Every structure is written in C-alpha cells, then in structure tokens.
Amino acid sequence: MENSSKIWLSAGEIDMLGQRDFFLTKKIIIEKIYHQFAILIEETKRQAIFINATFPEGSDSSTGKISKGENYMGFPYQILDFPRFFSGENILAIRTMVWWGNFCSCTLLLSGNSLLQHAFNLRKSFLKLKENDFYVSVSDSPWHHHFNRENFIAINELSEETWIRIIDKNIFIKIARKIPIDRINELVTFSINSFRIFAALLTSH
C-alpha cells in the first residue's frame, strides 16, 4: 500500500542527486577557500599588520581557527577566526566568512574588556568606517552574520552622535563589510584591507 505521507523527490531533484560533477566541484571549491584562508594568515603575518595592535593575553594571532557548516539560513559557509580571543564575555575576534550564494565578509567583534579598551578608538573611527562601507550590528546577538536590516545597518546611514551612542550603550560592538560572492577571487586583498582598518582600531595610542 502506497504511503501518501512520503515526500517524493522531483525529477529535477533526482537529477541533481546524481550529478557527481557537482559534488566534486563543491569539494574543490572548499579546498580553494581554505587555501585562500591560509594565504590570508601568512600574508597578514608577513606584512605585520597587527604588530602594534593590543590583544588580550592568550590571543591566537598565529594560526586561526576554521569552521564550516552546510545550513546558515539554507546555504553552506566557511569561516576563519583570525586573530581571535574568546573568554566568557571578553571577546576580540576578526572573522572572515564565505557564505555561498551570498557574500564574503570581514567582521570585527569586541565585547567585555576588549570593548572597553578600544572604545575610544571606535568613537573616533566614524568617518573612516563610513568611507569604507562598514556596517554595525544592531542585533541583540553577536552571532548573526547576515546583512539584513534587523542585524546590520550601514554606518553611512548614521549620524556621528548615533554612532557614539551605539558604542557607549551596547554590550558588544560588531562592525563588518562585505563583497559579492562573485568577487571571491579578491578575498585576500579585501580581507587584508579590512584587517588594516581593524588594526588601527586595536592600536593603543
């Protein structure tokens, strides 16, 4: 007896399931993304981008950590956290993300003592971040990565007064910028340029 509760695959879905080239190509793409992450780490160290930056003791500024998944809002992703420090509420993390079907992004997340330490530089960075197409998180959670308006708002839409208010009242600050996924071959250059801006924010004067 036929079970009407079964969910049958369509002809197109069955065809996709049998596309061996698709899965092999996906594997190759992931390997190339990881290779770009490795180049980014080495180039960051070669150029000594963070040489004057102030990181919490115990920060990882040499190897980084890669994570991945298949279903962030329905799409695969790869993430590099480098440099990074996570200790309870004290967080300083730079996150480079490749989100399939969407974009590549670079994000700086600060909370706890790390936010307090660098809040002065953040307040003074309004024009620099505005000129470089950065966004700031307006979410209650630092762990959302999409750029929908309930999560990020463009800094160029804010007044400097509003920017300073966000820094002073929030328990975390997350700033980010992105490029379209079809510019992924620019990932290292885009990330290095973002890192230079982050490094200036993380340098004690």
mmCIF file of C-alpha atoms in Angstrom:
data_model
loop_
_atom_site.group_PDB
_atom_site.id
_atom_site.type_symbol
_atom_site.label_atom_id
_atom_site.label_comp_id
_atom_site.label_asym_id
_atom_site.label_seq_id
_atom_site.Cartn_x
_atom_site.Cartn_y
_atom_site.Cartn_z
ATOM 1 C CA MET A 1 0.000 0.000 0.000
ATOM 2 C CA GLU A 2 1.379 3.384 -1.000
ATOM 3 C CA ASN A 3 2.220 5.693 1.879
ATOM 4 C CA SER A 4 0.864 9.130 0.936
ATOM 5 C CA SER A 5 2.902 10.751 3.730
ATOM 6 C CA LYS A 6 6.167 10.088 1.895
ATOM 7 C CA ILE A 7 7.942 13.083 0.436
ATOM 8 C CA TRP A 8 8.950 12.133 -3.078
ATOM 9 C CA LEU A 9 11.851 13.769 -4.886
ATOM 10 C CA SER A 10 11.065 15.600 -8.091
ATOM 11 C CA ALA A 11 12.748 14.665 -11.363
ATOM 12 C CA GLY A 12 14.948 17.740 -11.088
ATOM 13 C CA GLU A 13 15.968 16.846 -7.540
ATOM 14 C CA ILE A 14 16.817 13.291 -8.548
ATOM 15 C CA ASP A 15 18.884 14.645 -11.418
ATOM 16 C CA MET A 16 20.794 16.906 -9.020
ATOM 17 C CA LEU A 17 21.357 13.984 -6.650
ATOM 18 C CA GLY A 18 23.093 12.118 -9.440
ATOM 19 C CA GLN A 19 25.334 14.997 -10.516
ATOM 20 C CA ARG A 20 28.719 13.657 -9.432
ATOM 21 C CA ASP A 21 30.485 16.633 -11.004
ATOM 22 C CA PHE A 22 28.538 18.997 -8.747
ATOM 23 C CA PHE A 23 29.790 17.320 -5.572
ATOM 24 C CA LEU A 24 33.352 17.032 -6.857
ATOM 25 C CA THR A 25 33.327 20.703 -7.835
ATOM 26 C CA LYS A 26 31.992 21.669 -4.421
ATOM 27 C CA LYS A 27 34.865 19.803 -2.757
ATOM 28 C CA ILE A 28 37.393 21.603 -4.968
ATOM 29 C CA ILE A 29 35.840 24.991 -4.174
ATOM 30 C CA ILE A 30 36.038 24.342 -0.423
ATOM 31 C CA GLU A 31 39.693 23.331 -0.707
ATOM 32 C CA LYS A 32 40.435 26.535 -2.626
ATOM 33 C CA ILE A 33 38.665 28.624 0.016
ATOM 34 C CA TYR A 34 40.774 27.001 2.733
ATOM 35 C CA HIS A 35 43.871 27.727 0.672
ATOM 36 C CA GLN A 36 42.840 31.389 0.471
ATOM 37 C CA PHE A 37 42.423 31.422 4.255
ATOM 38 C CA ALA A 38 45.956 30.038 4.630
ATOM 39 C CA ILE A 39 47.328 32.699 2.289
ATOM 40 C CA LEU A 40 45.468 35.372 4.260
ATOM 41 C CA ILE A 41 47.035 34.235 7.530
ATOM 42 C CA GLU A 42 50.545 34.121 6.082
ATOM 43 C CA GLU A 43 50.183 37.466 4.307
ATOM 44 C CA THR A 44 48.864 39.099 7.472
ATOM 45 C CA LYS A 45 51.908 37.895 9.385
ATOM 46 C CA ARG A 46 54.335 38.759 6.573
ATOM 47 C CA GLN A 47 53.052 42.328 6.439
ATOM 48 C CA ALA A 48 52.993 42.528 10.260
ATOM 49 C CA ILE A 49 49.566 44.131 10.045
ATOM 50 C CA PHE A 50 48.763 43.686 13.723
ATOM 51 C CA ILE A 51 52.256 44.377 15.069
ATOM 52 C CA ASN A 52 51.073 47.431 17.019
ATOM 53 C CA ALA A 53 47.634 46.101 17.908
ATOM 54 C CA THR A 54 46.714 45.348 21.505
ATOM 55 C CA PHE A 55 45.274 41.867 22.037
ATOM 56 C CA PRO A 56 44.284 40.165 25.301
ATOM 57 C CA GLU A 57 46.887 37.830 26.750
ATOM 58 C CA GLY A 58 46.419 34.369 25.272
ATOM 59 C CA SER A 59 45.025 35.569 21.946
ATOM 60 C CA ASP A 60 45.576 33.430 18.864
ATOM 61 C CA SER A 61 47.271 35.677 16.323
ATOM 62 C CA SER A 62 49.267 32.992 14.548
ATOM 63 C CA THR A 63 47.137 30.027 13.443
ATOM 64 C CA GLY A 64 43.458 30.971 13.493
ATOM 65 C CA LYS A 65 40.513 28.586 13.518
ATOM 66 C CA ILE A 66 38.387 27.449 10.583
ATOM 67 C CA SER A 67 34.783 26.384 10.994
ATOM 68 C CA LYS A 68 32.202 25.382 8.429
ATOM 69 C CA GLY A 69 28.599 24.410 8.022
ATOM 70 C CA GLU A 70 26.002 23.475 5.455
ATOM 71 C CA ASN A 71 22.964 25.415 6.601
ATOM 72 C CA TYR A 72 23.304 29.020 7.651
ATOM 73 C CA MET A 73 19.915 30.294 6.502
ATOM 74 C CA GLY A 74 19.934 27.496 3.937
ATOM 75 C CA PHE A 75 23.419 27.938 2.470
ATOM 76 C CA PRO A 76 26.893 26.488 3.140
ATOM 77 C CA TYR A 77 29.629 28.637 4.683
ATOM 78 C CA GLN A 78 33.273 28.651 5.699
ATOM 79 C CA ILE A 79 34.644 30.904 8.459
ATOM 80 C CA LEU A 80 38.147 31.875 9.535
ATOM 81 C CA ASP A 81 38.532 33.388 13.007
ATOM 82 C CA PHE A 82 41.917 35.127 12.952
ATOM 83 C CA PRO A 83 43.099 36.785 15.123
ATOM 84 C CA ARG A 84 40.805 35.604 17.896
ATOM 85 C CA PHE A 85 40.241 35.621 21.647
ATOM 86 C CA PHE A 86 37.180 34.160 23.365
ATOM 87 C CA SER A 87 36.953 34.117 27.162
ATOM 88 C CA GLY A 88 33.473 34.463 28.602
ATOM 89 C CA GLU A 89 32.208 37.967 27.906
ATOM 90 C CA ASN A 90 35.664 39.167 26.869
ATOM 91 C CA ILE A 91 35.842 38.701 23.097
ATOM 92 C CA LEU A 92 38.094 40.076 20.395
ATOM 93 C CA ALA A 93 37.623 38.263 17.117
ATOM 94 C CA ILE A 94 38.153 39.031 13.467
ATOM 95 C CA ARG A 95 36.001 36.779 11.337
ATOM 96 C CA THR A 96 36.342 36.224 7.590
ATOM 97 C CA MET A 97 33.322 34.459 6.131
ATOM 98 C CA VAL A 98 32.477 32.961 2.760
ATOM 99 C CA TRP A 99 28.726 32.442 2.586
ATOM 100 C CA TRP A 100 27.759 30.555 -0.551
ATOM 101 C CA GLY A 101 25.131 32.237 -2.677
ATOM 102 C CA ASN A 102 25.555 35.490 -0.764
ATOM 103 C CA PHE A 103 28.825 37.272 0.015
ATOM 104 C CA CYS A 104 32.296 37.321 1.548
ATOM 105 C CA SER A 105 32.616 39.402 4.707
ATOM 106 C CA CYS A 106 35.132 40.610 7.269
ATOM 107 C CA THR A 107 33.925 41.319 10.788
ATOM 108 C CA LEU A 108 35.429 42.686 13.997
ATOM 109 C CA LEU A 109 33.649 41.667 17.198
ATOM 110 C CA LEU A 110 34.503 43.277 20.538
ATOM 111 C CA SER A 111 32.892 42.742 23.925
ATOM 112 C CA GLY A 112 33.772 42.891 27.603
ATOM 113 C CA ASN A 113 37.190 44.280 28.489
ATOM 114 C CA SER A 114 38.223 44.292 24.836
ATOM 115 C CA LEU A 115 35.378 46.658 24.006
ATOM 116 C CA LEU A 116 36.201 48.927 26.932
ATOM 117 C CA GLN A 117 39.852 49.018 25.917
ATOM 118 C CA HIS A 118 39.166 50.022 22.321
ATOM 119 C CA ALA A 119 36.006 52.118 22.717
ATOM 120 C CA PHE A 120 37.925 55.398 22.397
ATOM 121 C CA ASN A 121 39.338 54.411 19.001
ATOM 122 C CA LEU A 122 35.918 53.222 17.881
ATOM 123 C CA ARG A 123 34.350 56.562 18.743
ATOM 124 C CA LYS A 124 36.980 58.355 16.652
ATOM 125 C CA SER A 125 36.634 55.971 13.696
ATOM 126 C CA PHE A 126 33.245 57.105 12.397
ATOM 127 C CA LEU A 127 34.458 58.776 9.188
ATOM 128 C CA LYS A 128 36.980 56.042 8.367
ATOM 129 C CA LEU A 129 34.395 53.287 8.714
ATOM 130 C CA LYS A 130 31.787 55.304 6.847
ATOM 131 C CA GLU A 131 34.167 55.901 3.918
ATOM 132 C CA ASN A 132 34.978 52.187 3.694
ATOM 133 C CA ASP A 133 31.384 50.935 3.574
ATOM 134 C CA PHE A 134 31.244 49.331 7.002
ATOM 135 C CA TYR A 135 28.108 48.219 8.782
ATOM 136 C CA VAL A 136 27.430 47.985 12.517
ATOM 137 C CA SER A 137 25.354 45.334 14.246
ATOM 138 C CA VAL A 138 22.027 46.469 15.686
ATOM 139 C CA SER A 139 21.057 42.950 16.791
ATOM 140 C CA ASP A 140 20.758 41.682 20.351
ATOM 141 C CA SER A 141 23.052 38.784 19.408
ATOM 142 C CA PRO A 142 26.613 38.929 18.061
ATOM 143 C CA TRP A 143 26.224 35.555 16.327
ATOM 144 C CA HIS A 144 24.107 36.535 13.345
ATOM 145 C CA HIS A 145 26.058 37.022 10.122
ATOM 146 C CA HIS A 146 23.515 38.121 7.523
ATOM 147 C CA PHE A 147 23.275 41.762 6.469
ATOM 148 C CA ASN A 148 19.502 42.088 6.707
ATOM 149 C CA ARG A 149 18.469 45.361 8.251
ATOM 150 C CA GLU A 150 17.452 43.838 11.578
ATOM 151 C CA ASN A 151 21.061 42.665 12.001
ATOM 152 C CA PHE A 152 23.306 45.283 10.366
ATOM 153 C CA ILE A 153 22.873 48.903 9.381
ATOM 154 C CA ALA A 154 25.261 50.845 7.164
ATOM 155 C CA ILE A 155 27.358 53.309 9.145
ATOM 156 C CA ASN A 156 26.901 55.871 6.372
ATOM 157 C CA GLU A 157 23.222 55.986 7.357
ATOM 158 C CA LEU A 158 24.081 57.076 10.897
ATOM 159 C CA SER A 159 24.974 60.410 12.403
ATOM 160 C CA GLU A 160 28.194 60.544 14.386
ATOM 161 C CA GLU A 161 26.131 61.173 17.503
ATOM 162 C CA THR A 162 24.174 57.951 16.918
ATOM 163 C CA TRP A 163 27.411 56.059 16.257
ATOM 164 C CA ILE A 164 28.884 57.157 19.582
ATOM 165 C CA ARG A 165 25.650 56.293 21.370
ATOM 166 C CA ILE A 166 25.775 52.750 19.940
ATOM 167 C CA ILE A 167 29.329 52.287 21.209
ATOM 168 C CA ASP A 168 28.547 53.634 24.658
ATOM 169 C CA LYS A 169 25.351 51.663 25.313
ATOM 170 C CA ASN A 170 25.956 48.270 23.667
ATOM 171 C CA ILE A 171 27.490 45.298 25.458
ATOM 172 C CA PHE A 172 29.225 44.312 22.217
ATOM 173 C CA ILE A 173 30.248 46.086 19.032
ATOM 174 C CA LYS A 174 30.355 44.243 15.742
ATOM 175 C CA ILE A 175 31.426 46.029 12.579
ATOM 176 C CA ALA A 176 31.607 44.386 9.184
ATOM 177 C CA ARG A 177 31.820 44.930 5.469
ATOM 178 C CA LYS A 178 31.231 42.639 2.523
ATOM 179 C CA ILE A 179 31.803 41.995 -1.162
ATOM 180 C CA PRO A 180 29.551 39.988 -3.512
ATOM 181 C CA ILE A 181 30.300 36.278 -3.774
ATOM 182 C CA ASP A 182 31.287 36.695 -7.428
ATOM 183 C CA ARG A 183 34.312 38.697 -6.231
ATOM 184 C CA ILE A 184 35.661 35.822 -4.155
ATOM 185 C CA ASN A 185 38.978 35.910 -6.025
ATOM 186 C CA GLU A 186 39.531 39.255 -4.270
ATOM 187 C CA LEU A 187 39.063 37.657 -0.841
ATOM 188 C CA VAL A 188 42.659 38.031 0.356
ATOM 189 C CA THR A 189 43.038 41.628 -0.828
ATOM 190 C CA PHE A 190 39.640 42.597 0.581
ATOM 191 C CA SER A 191 40.441 40.947 3.914
ATOM 192 C CA ILE A 192 43.915 42.474 4.182
ATOM 193 C CA ASN A 193 42.460 45.933 3.571
ATOM 194 C CA SER A 194 39.825 45.273 6.236
ATOM 195 C CA PHE A 195 42.487 43.993 8.639
ATOM 196 C CA ARG A 196 44.463 47.229 8.261
ATOM 197 C CA ILE A 197 41.425 49.218 9.334
ATOM 198 C CA PHE A 198 40.813 46.855 12.250
ATOM 199 C CA ALA A 199 44.480 47.092 13.277
ATOM 200 C CA ALA A 200 44.210 50.878 13.574
ATOM 201 C CA LEU A 201 41.184 50.456 15.839
ATOM 202 C CA LEU A 202 43.054 47.964 18.015
ATOM 203 C CA THR A 203 46.193 50.069 18.453
ATOM 204 C CA SER A 204 46.627 51.890 21.748
ATOM 205 C CA HIS A 205 47.753 55.487 21.389
#
